mmCIF file of C-alpha atoms in Angstrom:
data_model
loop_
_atom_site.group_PDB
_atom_site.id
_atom_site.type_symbol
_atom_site.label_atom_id
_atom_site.label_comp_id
_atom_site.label_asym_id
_atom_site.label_seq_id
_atom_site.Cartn_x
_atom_site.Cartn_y
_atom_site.Cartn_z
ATOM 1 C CA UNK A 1 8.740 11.607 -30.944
ATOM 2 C CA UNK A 2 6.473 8.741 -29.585
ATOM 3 C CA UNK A 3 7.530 5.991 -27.382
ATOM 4 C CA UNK A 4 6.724 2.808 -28.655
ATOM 5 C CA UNK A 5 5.819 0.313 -25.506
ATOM 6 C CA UNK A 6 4.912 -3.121 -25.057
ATOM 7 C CA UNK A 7 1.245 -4.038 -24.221
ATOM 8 C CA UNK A 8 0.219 -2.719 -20.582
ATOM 9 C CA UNK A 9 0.208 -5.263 -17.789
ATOM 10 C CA UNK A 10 -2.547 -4.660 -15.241
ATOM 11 C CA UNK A 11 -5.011 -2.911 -18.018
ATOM 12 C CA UNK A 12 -7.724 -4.593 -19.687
ATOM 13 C CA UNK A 13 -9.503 -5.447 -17.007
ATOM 14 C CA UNK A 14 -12.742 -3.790 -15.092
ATOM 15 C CA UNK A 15 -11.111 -3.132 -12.173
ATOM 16 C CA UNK A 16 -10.136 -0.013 -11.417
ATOM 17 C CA UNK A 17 -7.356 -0.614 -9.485
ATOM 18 C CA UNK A 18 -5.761 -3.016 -12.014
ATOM 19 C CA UNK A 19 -6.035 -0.212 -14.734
ATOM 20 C CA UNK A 20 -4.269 2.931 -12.330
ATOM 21 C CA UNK A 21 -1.686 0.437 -11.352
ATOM 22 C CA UNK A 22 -0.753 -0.646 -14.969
ATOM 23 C CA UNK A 23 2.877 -0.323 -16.705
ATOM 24 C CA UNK A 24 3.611 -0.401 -20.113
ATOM 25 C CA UNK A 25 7.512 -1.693 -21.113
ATOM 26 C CA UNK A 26 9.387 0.680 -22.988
ATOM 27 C CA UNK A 27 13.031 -0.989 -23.034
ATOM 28 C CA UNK A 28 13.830 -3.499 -20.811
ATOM 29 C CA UNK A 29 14.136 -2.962 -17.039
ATOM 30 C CA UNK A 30 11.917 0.399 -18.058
ATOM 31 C CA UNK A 31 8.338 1.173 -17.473
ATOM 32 C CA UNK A 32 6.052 3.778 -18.253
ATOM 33 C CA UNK A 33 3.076 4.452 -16.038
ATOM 34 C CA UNK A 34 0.636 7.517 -15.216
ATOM 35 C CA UNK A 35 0.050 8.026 -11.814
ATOM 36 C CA UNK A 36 -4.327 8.252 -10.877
ATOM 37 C CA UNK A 37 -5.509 10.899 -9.415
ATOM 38 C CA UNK A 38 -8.318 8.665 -8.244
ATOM 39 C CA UNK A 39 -5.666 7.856 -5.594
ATOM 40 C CA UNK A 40 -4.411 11.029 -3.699
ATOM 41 C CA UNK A 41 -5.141 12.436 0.117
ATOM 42 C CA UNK A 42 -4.710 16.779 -0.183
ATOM 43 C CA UNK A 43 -2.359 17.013 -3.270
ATOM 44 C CA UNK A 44 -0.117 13.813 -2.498
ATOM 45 C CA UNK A 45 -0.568 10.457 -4.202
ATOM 46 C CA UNK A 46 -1.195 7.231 -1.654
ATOM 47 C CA UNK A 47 2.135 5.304 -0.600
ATOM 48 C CA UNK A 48 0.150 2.075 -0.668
ATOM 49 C CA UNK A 49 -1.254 2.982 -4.258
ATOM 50 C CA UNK A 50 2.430 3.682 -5.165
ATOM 51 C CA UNK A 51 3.614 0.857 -3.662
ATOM 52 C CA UNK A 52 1.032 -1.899 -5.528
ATOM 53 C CA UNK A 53 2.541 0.014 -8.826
ATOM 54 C CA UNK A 54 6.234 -0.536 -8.233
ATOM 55 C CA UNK A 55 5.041 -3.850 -6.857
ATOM 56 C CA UNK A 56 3.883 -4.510 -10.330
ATOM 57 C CA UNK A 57 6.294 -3.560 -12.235
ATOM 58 C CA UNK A 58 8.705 -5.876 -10.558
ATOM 59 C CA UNK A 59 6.589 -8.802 -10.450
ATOM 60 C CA UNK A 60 6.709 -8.481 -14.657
ATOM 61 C CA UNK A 61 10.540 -7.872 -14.480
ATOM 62 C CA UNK A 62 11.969 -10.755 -11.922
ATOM 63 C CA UNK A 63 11.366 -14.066 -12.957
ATOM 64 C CA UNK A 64 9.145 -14.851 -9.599
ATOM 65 C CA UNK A 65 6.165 -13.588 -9.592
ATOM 66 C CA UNK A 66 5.007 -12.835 -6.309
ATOM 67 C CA UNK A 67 5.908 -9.957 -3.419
ATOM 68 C CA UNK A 68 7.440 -11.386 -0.597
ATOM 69 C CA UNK A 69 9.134 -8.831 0.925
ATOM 70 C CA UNK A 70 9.107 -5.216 -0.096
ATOM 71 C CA UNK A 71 10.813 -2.017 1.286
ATOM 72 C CA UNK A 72 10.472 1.609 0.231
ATOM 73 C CA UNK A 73 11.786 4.652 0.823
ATOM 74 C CA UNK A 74 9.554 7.972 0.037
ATOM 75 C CA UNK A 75 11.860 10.222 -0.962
ATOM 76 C CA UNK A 76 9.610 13.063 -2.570
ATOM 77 C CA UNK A 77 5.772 13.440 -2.820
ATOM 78 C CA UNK A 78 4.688 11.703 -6.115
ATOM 79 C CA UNK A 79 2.201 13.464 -7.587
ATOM 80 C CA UNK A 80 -1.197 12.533 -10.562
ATOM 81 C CA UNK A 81 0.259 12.197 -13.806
ATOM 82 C CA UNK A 82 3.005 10.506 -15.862
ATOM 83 C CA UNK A 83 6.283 8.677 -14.343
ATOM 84 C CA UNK A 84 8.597 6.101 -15.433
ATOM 85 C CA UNK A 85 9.645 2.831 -12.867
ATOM 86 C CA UNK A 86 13.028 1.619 -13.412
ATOM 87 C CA UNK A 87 13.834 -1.606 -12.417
ATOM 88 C CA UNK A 88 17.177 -3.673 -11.523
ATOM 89 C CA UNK A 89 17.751 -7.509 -11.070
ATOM 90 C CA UNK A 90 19.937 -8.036 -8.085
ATOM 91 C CA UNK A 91 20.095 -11.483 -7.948
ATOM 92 C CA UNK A 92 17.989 -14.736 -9.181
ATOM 93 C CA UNK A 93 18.014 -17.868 -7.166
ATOM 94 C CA UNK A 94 16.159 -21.013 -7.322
ATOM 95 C CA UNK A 95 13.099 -19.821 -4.833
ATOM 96 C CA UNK A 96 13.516 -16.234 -4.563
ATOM 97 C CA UNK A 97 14.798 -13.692 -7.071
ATOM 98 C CA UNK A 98 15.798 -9.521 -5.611
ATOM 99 C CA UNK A 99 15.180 -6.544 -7.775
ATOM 100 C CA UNK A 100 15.212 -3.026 -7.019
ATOM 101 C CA UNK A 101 12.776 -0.359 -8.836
ATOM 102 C CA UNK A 102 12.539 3.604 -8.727
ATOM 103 C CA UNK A 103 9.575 5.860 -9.873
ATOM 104 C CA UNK A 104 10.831 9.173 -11.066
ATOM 105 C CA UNK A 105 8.411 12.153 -12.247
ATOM 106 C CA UNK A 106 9.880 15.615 -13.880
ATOM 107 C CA UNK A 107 9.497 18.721 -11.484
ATOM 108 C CA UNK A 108 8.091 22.231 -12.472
ATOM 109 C CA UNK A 109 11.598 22.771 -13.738
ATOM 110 C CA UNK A 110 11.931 19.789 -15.875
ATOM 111 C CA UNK A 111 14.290 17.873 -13.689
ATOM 112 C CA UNK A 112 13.868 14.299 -13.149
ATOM 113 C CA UNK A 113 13.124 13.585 -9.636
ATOM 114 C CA UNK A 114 13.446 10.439 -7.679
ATOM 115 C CA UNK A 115 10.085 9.991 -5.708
ATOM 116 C CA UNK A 116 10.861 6.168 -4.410
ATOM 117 C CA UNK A 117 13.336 3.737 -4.233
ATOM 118 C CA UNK A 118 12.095 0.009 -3.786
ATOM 119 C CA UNK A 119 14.352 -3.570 -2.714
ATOM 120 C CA UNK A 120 12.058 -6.046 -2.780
ATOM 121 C CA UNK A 121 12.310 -9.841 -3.163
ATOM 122 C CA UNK A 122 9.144 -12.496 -5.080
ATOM 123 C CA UNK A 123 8.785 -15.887 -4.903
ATOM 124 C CA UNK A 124 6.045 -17.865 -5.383
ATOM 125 C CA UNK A 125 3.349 -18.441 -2.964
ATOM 126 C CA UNK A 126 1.328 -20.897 -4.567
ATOM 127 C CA UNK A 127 4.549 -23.158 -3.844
ATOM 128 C CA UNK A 128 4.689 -22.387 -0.137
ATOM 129 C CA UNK A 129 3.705 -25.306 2.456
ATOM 130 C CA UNK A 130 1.324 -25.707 4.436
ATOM 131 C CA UNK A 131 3.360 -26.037 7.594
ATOM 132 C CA UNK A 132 2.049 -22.949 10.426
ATOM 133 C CA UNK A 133 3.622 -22.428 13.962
ATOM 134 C CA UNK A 134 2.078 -18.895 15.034
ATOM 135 C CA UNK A 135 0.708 -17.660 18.058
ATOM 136 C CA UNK A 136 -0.621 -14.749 16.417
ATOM 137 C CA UNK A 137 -4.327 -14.489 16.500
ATOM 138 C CA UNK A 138 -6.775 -11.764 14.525
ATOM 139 C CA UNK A 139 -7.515 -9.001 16.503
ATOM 140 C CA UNK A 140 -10.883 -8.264 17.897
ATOM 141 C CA UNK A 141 -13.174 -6.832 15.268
ATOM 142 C CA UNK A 142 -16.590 -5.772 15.517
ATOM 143 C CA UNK A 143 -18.950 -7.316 12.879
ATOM 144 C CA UNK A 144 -18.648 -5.305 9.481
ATOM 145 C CA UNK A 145 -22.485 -4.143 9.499
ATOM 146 C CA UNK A 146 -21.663 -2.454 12.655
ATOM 147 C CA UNK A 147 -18.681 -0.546 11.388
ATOM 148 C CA UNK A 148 -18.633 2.726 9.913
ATOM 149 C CA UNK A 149 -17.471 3.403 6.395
ATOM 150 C CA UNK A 150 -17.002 7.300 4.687
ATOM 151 C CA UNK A 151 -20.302 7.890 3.952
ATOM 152 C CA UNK A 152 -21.521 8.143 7.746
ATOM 153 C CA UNK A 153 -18.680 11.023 8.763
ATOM 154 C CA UNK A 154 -18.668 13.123 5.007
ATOM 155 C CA UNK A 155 -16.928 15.902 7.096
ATOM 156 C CA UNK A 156 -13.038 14.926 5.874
ATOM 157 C CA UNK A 157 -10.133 14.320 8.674
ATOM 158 C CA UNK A 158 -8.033 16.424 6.574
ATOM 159 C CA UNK A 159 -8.922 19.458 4.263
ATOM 160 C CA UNK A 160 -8.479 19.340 0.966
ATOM 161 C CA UNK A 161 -9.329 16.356 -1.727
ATOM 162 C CA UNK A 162 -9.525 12.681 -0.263
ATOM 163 C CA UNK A 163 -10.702 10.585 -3.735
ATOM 164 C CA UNK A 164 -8.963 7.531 -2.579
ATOM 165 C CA UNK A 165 -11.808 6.988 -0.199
ATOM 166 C CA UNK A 166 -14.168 6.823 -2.867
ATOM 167 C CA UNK A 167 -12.076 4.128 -4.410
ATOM 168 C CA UNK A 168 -11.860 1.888 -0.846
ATOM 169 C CA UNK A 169 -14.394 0.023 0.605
ATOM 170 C CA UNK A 170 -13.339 0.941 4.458
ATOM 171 C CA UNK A 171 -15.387 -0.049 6.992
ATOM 172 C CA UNK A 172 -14.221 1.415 10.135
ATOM 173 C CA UNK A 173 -14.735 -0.690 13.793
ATOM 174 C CA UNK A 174 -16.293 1.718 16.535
ATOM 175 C CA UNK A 175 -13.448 1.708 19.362
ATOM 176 C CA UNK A 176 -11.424 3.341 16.376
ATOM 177 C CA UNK A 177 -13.528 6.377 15.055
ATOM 178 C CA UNK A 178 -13.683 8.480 18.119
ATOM 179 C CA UNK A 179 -11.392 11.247 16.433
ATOM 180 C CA UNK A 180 -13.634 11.048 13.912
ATOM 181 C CA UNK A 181 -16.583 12.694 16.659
ATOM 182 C CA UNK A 182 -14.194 14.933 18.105
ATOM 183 C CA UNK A 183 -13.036 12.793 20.846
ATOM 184 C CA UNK A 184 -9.741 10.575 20.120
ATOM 185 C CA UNK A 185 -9.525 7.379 22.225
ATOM 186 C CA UNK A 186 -5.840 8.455 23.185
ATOM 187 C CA UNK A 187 -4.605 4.807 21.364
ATOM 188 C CA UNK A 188 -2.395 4.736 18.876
ATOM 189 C CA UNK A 189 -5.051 1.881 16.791
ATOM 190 C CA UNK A 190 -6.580 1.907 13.832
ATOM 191 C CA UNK A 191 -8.611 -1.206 12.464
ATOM 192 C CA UNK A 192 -10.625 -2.064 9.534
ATOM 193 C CA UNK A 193 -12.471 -4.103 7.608
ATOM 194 C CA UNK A 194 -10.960 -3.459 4.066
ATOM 195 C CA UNK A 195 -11.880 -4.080 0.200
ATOM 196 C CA UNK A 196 -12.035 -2.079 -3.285
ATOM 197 C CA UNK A 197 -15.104 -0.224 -3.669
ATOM 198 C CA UNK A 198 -15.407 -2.058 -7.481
ATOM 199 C CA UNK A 199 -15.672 -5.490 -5.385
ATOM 200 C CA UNK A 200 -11.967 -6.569 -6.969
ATOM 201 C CA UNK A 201 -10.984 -9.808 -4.927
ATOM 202 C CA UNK A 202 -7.243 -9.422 -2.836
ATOM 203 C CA UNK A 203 -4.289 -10.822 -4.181
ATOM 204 C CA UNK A 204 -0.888 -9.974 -2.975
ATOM 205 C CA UNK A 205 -0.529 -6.225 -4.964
ATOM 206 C CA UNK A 206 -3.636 -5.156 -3.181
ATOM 207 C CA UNK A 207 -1.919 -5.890 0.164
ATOM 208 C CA UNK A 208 0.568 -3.504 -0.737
ATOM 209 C CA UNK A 209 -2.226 -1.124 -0.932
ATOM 210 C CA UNK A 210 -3.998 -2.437 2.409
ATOM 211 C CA UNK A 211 -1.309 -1.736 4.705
ATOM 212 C CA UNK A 212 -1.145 2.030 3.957
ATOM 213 C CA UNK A 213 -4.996 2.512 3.181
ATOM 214 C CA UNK A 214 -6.576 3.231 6.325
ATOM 215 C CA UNK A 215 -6.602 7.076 8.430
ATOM 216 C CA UNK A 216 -3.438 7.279 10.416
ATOM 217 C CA UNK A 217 -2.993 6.027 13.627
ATOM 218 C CA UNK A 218 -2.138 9.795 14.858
ATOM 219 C CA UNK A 219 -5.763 11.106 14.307
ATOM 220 C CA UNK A 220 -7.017 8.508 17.185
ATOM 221 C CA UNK A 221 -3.385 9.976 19.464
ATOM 222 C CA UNK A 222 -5.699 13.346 18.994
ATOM 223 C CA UNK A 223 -3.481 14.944 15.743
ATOM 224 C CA UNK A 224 -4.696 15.352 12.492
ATOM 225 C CA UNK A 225 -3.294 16.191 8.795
ATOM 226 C CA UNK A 226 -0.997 14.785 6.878
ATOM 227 C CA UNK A 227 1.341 11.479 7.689
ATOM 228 C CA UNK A 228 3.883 11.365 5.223
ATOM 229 C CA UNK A 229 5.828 7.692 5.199
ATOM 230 C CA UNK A 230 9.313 7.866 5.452
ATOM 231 C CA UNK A 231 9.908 4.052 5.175
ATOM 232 C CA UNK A 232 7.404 0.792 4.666
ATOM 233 C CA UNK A 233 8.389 -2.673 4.766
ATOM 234 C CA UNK A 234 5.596 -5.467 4.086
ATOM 235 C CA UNK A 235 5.984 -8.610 4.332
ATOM 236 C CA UNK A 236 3.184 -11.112 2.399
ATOM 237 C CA UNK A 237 2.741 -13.940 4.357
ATOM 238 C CA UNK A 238 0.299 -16.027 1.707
ATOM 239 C CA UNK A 239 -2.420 -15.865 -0.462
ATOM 240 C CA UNK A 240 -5.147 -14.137 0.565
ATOM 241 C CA UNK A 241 -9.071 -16.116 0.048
ATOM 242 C CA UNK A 242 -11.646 -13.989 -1.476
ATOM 243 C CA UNK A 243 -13.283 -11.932 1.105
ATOM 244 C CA UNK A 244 -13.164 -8.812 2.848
ATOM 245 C CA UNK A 245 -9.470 -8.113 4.625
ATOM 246 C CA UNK A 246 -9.229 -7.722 8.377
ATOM 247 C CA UNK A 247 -6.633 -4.719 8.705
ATOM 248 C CA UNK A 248 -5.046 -3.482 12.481
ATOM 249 C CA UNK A 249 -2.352 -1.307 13.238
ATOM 250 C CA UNK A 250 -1.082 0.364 16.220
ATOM 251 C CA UNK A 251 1.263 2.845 17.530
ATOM 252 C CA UNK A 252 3.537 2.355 20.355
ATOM 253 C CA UNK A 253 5.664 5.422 20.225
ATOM 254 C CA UNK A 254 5.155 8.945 18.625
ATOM 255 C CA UNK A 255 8.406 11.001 19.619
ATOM 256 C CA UNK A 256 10.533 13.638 18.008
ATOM 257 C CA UNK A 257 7.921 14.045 15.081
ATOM 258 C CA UNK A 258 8.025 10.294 14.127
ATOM 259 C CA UNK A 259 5.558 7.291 14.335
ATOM 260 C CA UNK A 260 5.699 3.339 13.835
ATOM 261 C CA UNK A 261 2.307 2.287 12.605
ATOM 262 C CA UNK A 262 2.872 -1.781 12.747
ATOM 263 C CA UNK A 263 0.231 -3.716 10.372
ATOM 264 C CA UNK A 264 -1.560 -7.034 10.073
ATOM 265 C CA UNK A 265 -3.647 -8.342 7.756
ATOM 266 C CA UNK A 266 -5.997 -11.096 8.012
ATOM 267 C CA UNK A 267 -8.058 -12.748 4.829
ATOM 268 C CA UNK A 268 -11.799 -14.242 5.408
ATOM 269 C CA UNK A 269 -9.832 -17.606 6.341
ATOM 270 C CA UNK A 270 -8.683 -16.413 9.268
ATOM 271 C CA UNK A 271 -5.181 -16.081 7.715
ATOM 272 C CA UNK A 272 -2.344 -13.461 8.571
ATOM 273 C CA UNK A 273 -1.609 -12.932 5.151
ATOM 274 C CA UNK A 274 0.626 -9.739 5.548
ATOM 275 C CA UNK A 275 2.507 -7.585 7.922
ATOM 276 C CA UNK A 276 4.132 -4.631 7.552
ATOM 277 C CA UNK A 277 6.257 -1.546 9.991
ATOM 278 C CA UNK A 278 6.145 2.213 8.673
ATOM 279 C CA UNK A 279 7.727 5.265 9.846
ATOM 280 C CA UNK A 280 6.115 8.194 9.463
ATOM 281 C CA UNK A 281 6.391 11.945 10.218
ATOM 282 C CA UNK A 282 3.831 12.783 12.459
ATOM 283 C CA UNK A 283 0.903 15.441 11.365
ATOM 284 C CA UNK A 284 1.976 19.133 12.168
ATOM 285 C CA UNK A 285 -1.121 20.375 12.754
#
């Protein structure tokens, strides 16, 4: 029996990433999607990939239509292929409205499975003022012609399949890529210079993406493998301008087999236009 669905939202468009993170309305509160293969590290589909979809899927729900604040829970590995996102008003104010959404795939066995479970509140930051007290400042970055993107280390961190790299534009800054040549700086760091390889201007779903885009923090403590998330909260500060993303996040504390990896990310404006705090098993290997 086919499903008859509403018109996709994110599709029609040339970018790649808007089509893989597209959802199609089946009933109310219900969307179907297919998860991209385009977007996986080993077998494992990206929790910033995953998180830009549920992202979406809310934003077409709730009645605001921006991210503001978004946790998630990985519960199970999501893996390519089809899924459905259910979704859940919580409340609706005047500024800010609360929804929850979960993404659910079928195991070998035909059971449903709950791979994440999303709170999240939107807004609207084109109505945000102007008014900034910070003394945060953008962390030192080398120029982006001097970093290093995939193509100069093809030898992959971890074995197995990596195709979201070929889907990033990544351009790694030198004090981070010693693991990278065989000898880790001992610093839990990690920064970036970050875009979509199709040139696809930021907007607040791709920061969903940016904070969980770049190689974990762990490879440049001297481990490598696989960093499942456990929890990610971001927080979308503002708009980001057109322009390449500055992305930096550190580690302060790897103990009992769990990481923080703390992220900012700064627009071409000089802006802090998200932050976000993961934890994360740390790789086995």
């Amino acid at each position: 029996m086919s499903i008859e669905t509403s018109p996709v939202t994110g599709s029609g468009t040339s970018s790649e990433f808007d089509r893989d993170t597209a959802v199609a309305l089946r009933e109310p509160g219900v969307y179907d999607v297919d998860l991209s293969a385009g977007w996986t590290i080993i077998h494992a589909v990206n929790g910033g990939y995953l998180l830009a979809l549920l992202g979406r899927a809310l934003g077409d729900h709730l009645p605001h239509p921006d991210p503001f604040t978004v946790s998630a829970h990985y519960l199970t590995p999501s893996v390519p292929g089809p899924a459905v996102i259910r979704t859940e008003t919580v409340r609706t104010g005047r500024t800010l409205s609360t929804g929850t959404a979960s993404l659910l795939q079928h195991d070998e066995d035909g059971n449903e499975v709950e791979r994440i479970r999303v709170l999240a509140s939107y807004g609207d930051l084109d109505a945000l003022t102007d008014d900034v007290r910070t003394s945060a400042v953008p962390p030192a970055f080398a120029p982006i012609d001097q970093c290093f993107s995939a193509a100069d280390n093809p030898a992959p961190a971890i074995p197995g399949s990596s195709a979201i790299a070929d889907r990033l534009d990544l351009r790694l800054d030198p004090a981070c890529v010693g693991w990278a040549l065989g000898a880790p700086s001992g610093k839990g760091e990690m920064r970036a210079w970050f875009g979509l390889a199709d040139g696809r201007e930021p907007d607040p779903l791709s920061l969903l993406l940016a904070v969980d885009a770049l190689p974990p923090t762990a490879f440049e403590l001297g481990l490598k493998g696989w960093t499942p998330t456990v929890e990610l909260t971001v927080h979308v500060r503002c708009r980001p301008a057109p322009g390449p993303l500055r992305v930096a996040i550190t580690t302060r504390n790897l103990a009992g087999g769990f990481l923080e990896e703390d992220a900012e990310v700064w627009d071409s404006a000089g802006r802090l236009v998200a932050q976000s705090r993961q934890l994360a098993r740390a790789p086995r290997g």
